[in-house]
């Protein structure tokens, strides 16, 4: 359980969360922001595994992509809400 929580927190505070949020803030298109965040999560996981798919665990990849998608969508929502107030 602690390993799962550590993986989630590491991705939120790591590249997938921060860069996903940043790329989400760059666009007002929710689908594009979520896709960019997911791509960041995928590239981050593959990068830390040395671009070797045999070294990537499914749960780590799934969590990184999910955090990237959520962070990108959150960044887009922040931008949309910030421009309407």
Short mmCIF file of C-alpha atoms in Angstrom, two decimals, residues 32-65:
data_model
loop_
_atom_site.label_atom_id
_atom_site.label_comp_id
_atom_site.label_asym_id
_atom_site.label_seq_id
_atom_site.Cartn_x
_atom_site.Cartn_y
_atom_site.Cartn_z
CA UNK A 32 -5.51 18.49 -26.06
CA UNK A 33 -4.42 19.35 -22.52
CA UNK A 34 -5.29 15.87 -21.25
CA UNK A 35 -3.52 14.24 -24.20
CA UNK A 36 -0.36 16.30 -23.65
CA UNK A 37 -0.38 15.39 -19.96
CA UNK A 38 -0.75 11.70 -20.80
CA UNK A 39 2.13 11.88 -23.25
CA UNK A 40 4.31 13.51 -20.59
CA UNK A 41 3.47 10.69 -18.17
CA UNK A 42 4.34 8.09 -20.79
CA UNK A 43 7.63 9.71 -21.78
CA UNK A 44 8.60 10.23 -18.13
CA UNK A 45 8.09 6.57 -17.28
CA UNK A 46 9.94 5.36 -20.36
CA UNK A 47 12.74 7.85 -19.77
CA UNK A 48 13.38 6.70 -16.23
CA UNK A 49 13.33 3.08 -17.45
CA UNK A 50 15.97 3.82 -20.07
CA UNK A 51 13.41 3.51 -22.90
CA UNK A 52 13.26 -0.23 -22.30
CA UNK A 53 9.68 -1.54 -22.14
CA UNK A 54 10.87 -4.66 -20.31
CA UNK A 55 11.86 -2.46 -17.34
CA UNK A 56 8.49 -0.69 -17.12
CA UNK A 57 5.88 -2.00 -14.72
CA UNK A 58 2.26 -1.64 -15.78
CA UNK A 59 1.13 0.00 -12.54
CA UNK A 60 3.86 2.67 -12.71
CA UNK A 61 3.00 3.43 -16.32
CA UNK A 62 -0.73 3.54 -15.62
CA UNK A 63 -0.35 5.87 -12.64
CA UNK A 64 2.03 8.22 -14.49
CA UNK A 65 -0.30 8.50 -17.48
#
